[in-house]
CSV table of C-alpha atoms in Angstrom, one decimal:
chain,number,residue,atom,x,y,z
A,1,MET,CA,36.1,111.9,225.7
A,2,LEU,CA,32.5,113.0,224.8
A,3,ASN,CA,33.3,113.2,221.1
A,4,VAL,CA,36.3,110.9,220.5
A,5,GLU,CA,35.6,110.8,216.7
A,6,ALA,CA,36.7,114.4,216.4
A,7,THR,CA,40.2,113.5,217.5
A,8,ILE,CA,40.8,110.9,214.8
A,9,GLN,CA,42.7,112.2,211.8
A,10,ALA,CA,40.7,112.4,208.6
A,11,GLN,CA,42.8,109.7,206.8
A,12,PHE,CA,41.9,107.1,209.5
A,13,ALA,CA,38.3,108.2,210.1
A,14,ASN,CA,36.7,105.6,207.9
A,15,SER,CA,38.7,102.7,209.3
A,16,PRO,CA,36.2,100.5,211.2
A,17,SER,CA,39.0,98.6,213.0
A,18,LEU,CA,40.8,101.7,214.2
A,19,GLY,CA,37.4,103.3,215.1
A,20,THR,CA,36.4,100.2,217.2
A,21,ILE,CA,39.8,100.2,219.0
A,22,ILE,CA,39.7,103.9,219.8
A,23,GLU,CA,36.0,103.8,220.9
A,24,GLY,CA,36.7,100.7,223.1
A,25,PHE,CA,39.7,102.4,224.6
A,26,ASN,CA,37.8,105.6,225.3
A,27,GLN,CA,35.1,103.7,227.1
A,28,ALA,CA,37.7,101.7,229.1
A,29,ILE,CA,39.5,104.8,230.4
A,30,ASP,CA,36.4,107.1,230.9
A,31,PRO,CA,37.7,109.5,233.6
A,32,ALA,CA,34.3,110.6,234.8
A,33,VAL,CA,34.1,108.0,237.7
A,34,LEU,CA,37.8,108.8,238.6
A,35,ILE,CA,37.1,112.5,238.6
A,36,ASP,CA,34.0,112.1,240.7
A,37,GLY,CA,35.9,109.9,243.2
A,38,TRP,CA,38.8,112.4,243.3
A,39,TYR,CA,36.4,115.2,244.1
A,40,GLU,CA,34.6,113.3,246.7
A,41,ASN,CA,37.5,111.8,248.5
A,42,VAL,CA,40.3,114.4,248.1
A,43,TRP,CA,39.3,117.7,246.6
A,44,ASN,CA,36.2,118.5,248.8
A,45,PRO,CA,37.3,118.8,252.4
A,46,LYS,CA,33.7,118.3,253.6
A,47,THR,CA,33.7,114.7,252.2
A,48,ALA,CA,37.4,113.9,251.9
A,49,THR,CA,38.6,110.8,253.7
A,50,GLY,CA,42.0,109.2,254.6
A,51,TRP,CA,44.8,110.4,252.4
A,52,GLY,CA,42.7,113.3,251.1
A,53,LEU,CA,42.2,114.7,254.6
A,54,ASP,CA,46.0,114.2,255.3
A,55,VAL,CA,46.6,116.4,252.3
A,56,TRP,CA,44.2,119.1,253.6
A,57,GLY,CA,46.0,118.9,257.0
A,58,ARG,CA,49.3,119.6,255.3
A,59,ILE,CA,47.7,122.5,253.4
A,60,VAL,CA,46.4,124.2,256.6
A,61,GLY,CA,49.2,123.1,258.8
A,62,VAL,CA,47.9,120.5,261.3
A,63,SER,CA,48.7,116.9,261.8
A,64,ARG,CA,46.4,113.9,262.3
A,65,VAL,CA,48.7,112.5,265.0
A,66,LEU,CA,48.4,114.1,268.4
A,67,ARG,CA,50.5,113.5,271.5
A,68,VAL,CA,48.2,112.4,274.3
A,69,SER,CA,49.2,112.2,278.0
A,70,LYS,CA,49.3,108.6,279.1
A,71,ALA,CA,49.1,109.0,282.8
A,72,ASP,CA,47.5,111.3,285.4
A,73,TYR,CA,50.0,112.8,287.8
A,74,PHE,CA,49.7,114.7,291.0
A,75,GLY,CA,48.5,118.3,290.5
A,76,PHE,CA,45.6,120.6,290.4
A,77,SER,CA,42.7,119.9,288.0
A,78,GLN,CA,42.1,123.6,287.4
A,79,GLY,CA,45.6,123.9,285.9
A,80,VAL,CA,46.0,120.6,284.2
A,81,PRO,CA,42.8,118.6,283.3
A,82,GLY,CA,43.0,115.1,284.6
A,83,ALA,CA,45.5,115.9,287.3
A,84,GLN,CA,45.0,113.8,290.5
A,85,THR,CA,44.8,115.2,294.0
A,86,PHE,CA,46.2,114.0,297.3
A,87,GLY,CA,46.2,110.2,297.7
A,88,ASN,CA,45.3,109.5,294.1
A,89,GLY,CA,48.0,110.7,291.8
A,90,VAL,CA,51.7,109.9,291.6
A,91,PHE,CA,54.6,112.3,291.2
A,92,TYR,CA,56.1,112.8,287.8
A,93,ASN,CA,59.2,110.7,287.5
A,94,GLY,CA,60.8,112.4,284.5
A,95,GLY,CA,59.9,109.6,282.0
A,96,ALA,CA,57.9,109.8,278.9
A,97,VAL,CA,54.3,110.8,279.6
A,98,THR,CA,52.8,110.9,276.1
A,99,SER,CA,51.8,108.6,273.4
A,100,ASN,CA,50.7,109.2,269.9
A,101,TYR,CA,47.0,109.2,269.0
A,102,ILE,CA,45.7,109.2,265.4
A,103,LEU,CA,42.5,111.2,265.0
A,104,SER,CA,39.5,109.7,263.1
A,105,ASP,CA,38.4,111.3,259.8
A,106,ASP,CA,35.6,113.2,261.5
A,107,ALA,CA,37.7,114.6,264.3
A,108,PHE,CA,40.5,115.5,261.9
A,109,ARG,CA,38.1,117.2,259.6
A,110,ARG,CA,36.9,119.4,262.5
A,111,LEU,CA,40.5,120.2,263.4
A,112,ILE,CA,41.2,121.1,259.7
A,113,PHE,CA,38.3,123.5,259.5
A,114,ALA,CA,39.1,125.1,262.8
A,115,LYS,CA,42.7,125.6,261.7
A,116,ALA,CA,41.6,127.0,258.4
A,117,ALA,CA,39.3,129.4,260.2
A,118,ALA,CA,42.2,130.3,262.6
A,119,ASN,CA,44.4,131.0,259.5
A,120,ILE,CA,42.0,133.7,258.3
A,121,TRP,CA,40.8,134.8,261.8
A,122,ASP,CA,40.0,138.5,261.9
A,123,GLY,CA,41.1,139.0,265.5
A,124,THR,CA,37.7,139.4,267.1
A,125,ILE,CA,36.3,137.5,270.0
A,126,PRO,CA,33.0,136.5,268.2
A,127,SER,CA,35.1,134.9,265.5
A,128,LEU,CA,37.2,133.1,268.0
A,129,ASN,CA,34.1,131.8,269.8
A,130,ALA,CA,32.8,130.5,266.4
A,131,ILE,CA,36.1,128.6,265.9
A,132,LEU,CA,35.8,127.1,269.4
A,133,MET,CA,32.2,126.0,268.8
A,134,SER,CA,33.1,124.5,265.5
A,135,LEU,CA,35.9,122.5,267.1
A,136,PHE,CA,34.1,121.4,270.2
A,137,ALA,CA,30.4,121.5,269.0
A,138,ASP,CA,29.6,118.1,270.4
A,139,ARG,CA,31.5,118.5,273.7
A,140,GLY,CA,29.8,121.4,275.4
A,141,LEU,CA,30.0,125.2,275.8
A,142,CYS,CA,33.3,126.9,275.2
A,143,TYR,CA,34.0,130.6,274.9
A,144,ILE,CA,36.5,133.5,275.5
A,145,SER,CA,36.5,135.5,278.7
A,146,ASP,CA,38.2,138.9,278.1
A,147,LYS,CA,39.9,140.1,281.3
A,148,GLU,CA,40.5,143.5,279.6
A,149,ASN,CA,44.1,143.7,280.9
A,150,MET,CA,45.9,142.1,277.9
A,151,THR,CA,44.9,138.6,279.1
A,152,MET,CA,42.0,136.3,278.0
A,153,THR,CA,40.8,133.0,279.2
A,154,PHE,CA,39.5,130.0,277.2
A,155,VAL,CA,36.6,128.7,279.2
A,156,PHE,CA,35.5,125.1,278.5
A,157,GLU,CA,32.3,124.0,280.3
A,158,PHE,CA,33.0,120.3,279.9
A,159,SER,CA,35.4,117.7,281.1
A,160,PRO,CA,38.0,117.3,278.4
A,161,SER,CA,39.2,114.0,277.1
A,162,PRO,CA,43.0,113.6,276.7
A,163,VAL,CA,42.4,114.2,273.0
A,164,ASP,CA,40.6,117.4,273.7
A,165,VAL,CA,43.5,118.6,275.9
A,166,SER,CA,46.0,117.7,273.1
A,167,ILE,CA,44.0,119.6,270.5
A,168,ILE,CA,43.8,122.6,272.9
A,169,ALA,CA,47.6,122.4,273.6
A,170,SER,CA,48.4,121.9,269.9
A,171,GLY,CA,48.5,125.7,269.3
A,172,ILE,CA,45.6,125.7,266.9
A,173,LEU,CA,43.6,128.2,269.0
A,174,PRO,CA,44.6,131.7,267.8
A,175,ARG,CA,45.2,134.6,270.1
A,176,PRO,CA,45.9,138.3,269.6
A,177,SER,CA,49.6,139.3,269.5
A,178,GLY,CA,50.8,140.3,273.0
A,179,VAL,CA,47.8,138.9,274.8
A,180,ARG,CA,48.4,136.3,277.5
A,181,THR,CA,46.1,133.3,277.5
A,182,ALA,CA,44.9,130.8,280.1
A,183,TYR,CA,42.6,127.8,280.1
A,184,ILE,CA,39.8,127.0,282.5
A,185,PHE,CA,37.7,123.8,282.5
A,186,THR,CA,34.5,124.2,284.5
A,187,PRO,CA,32.2,121.2,283.8
A,188,TYR,CA,28.5,121.9,284.3
A,189,ILE,CA,27.1,120.0,287.2
A,190,ASP,CA,23.4,119.4,287.3
A,191,LYS,CA,22.2,120.3,290.8
A,192,ASN,CA,19.5,117.6,290.5
A,193,THR,CA,22.1,114.8,290.0
A,194,ASP,CA,22.4,112.3,292.8
A,195,PHE,CA,26.1,111.7,293.4
A,196,GLY,CA,25.5,109.4,296.3
A,197,GLY,CA,27.0,111.8,298.9
A,198,ASP,CA,27.1,115.4,300.0
A,199,ILE,CA,28.4,118.1,297.6
A,200,LEU,CA,30.5,120.7,299.5
């Protein structure tokens, strides 16, 4: 307390022993450091860490643990990122194909802010594009393509990691009611890059 003397009853105010005990106790339990630490590590989502971020995740409705695909199976990469083509992938055998992945504090913080923005999304494409860019700012361009026939496509101009795919598939990305969505991954290829062969 800033003025602990004001809390001592008048009949004990002149007791040096009691005053010393109360003043020492007040200094020992000064909550200023605890309050600053609580604000820094829990209350402020921009600086929260560990358990504090887990609390924010529960508040907005996302989990730090994502299910990530463990293996690449035969398929078409346009439909499922990481799918392997003829001669490379194996057919799905019906077994477990996912494992759990725990997001780092920085990645989870981005997911929390994106989910919080999705929770108050105003239904416009510019707002949805802002959510996408806040979530994948360090990965590359991503935006919405409106087909104007009650469908829209999430376009990602980068090669997604398994964690990126899990975030996208987690249901965090909002969509208007009654609108069908699709996902396209179109990594940018620099035409000046030498791949050691012909590009068809």
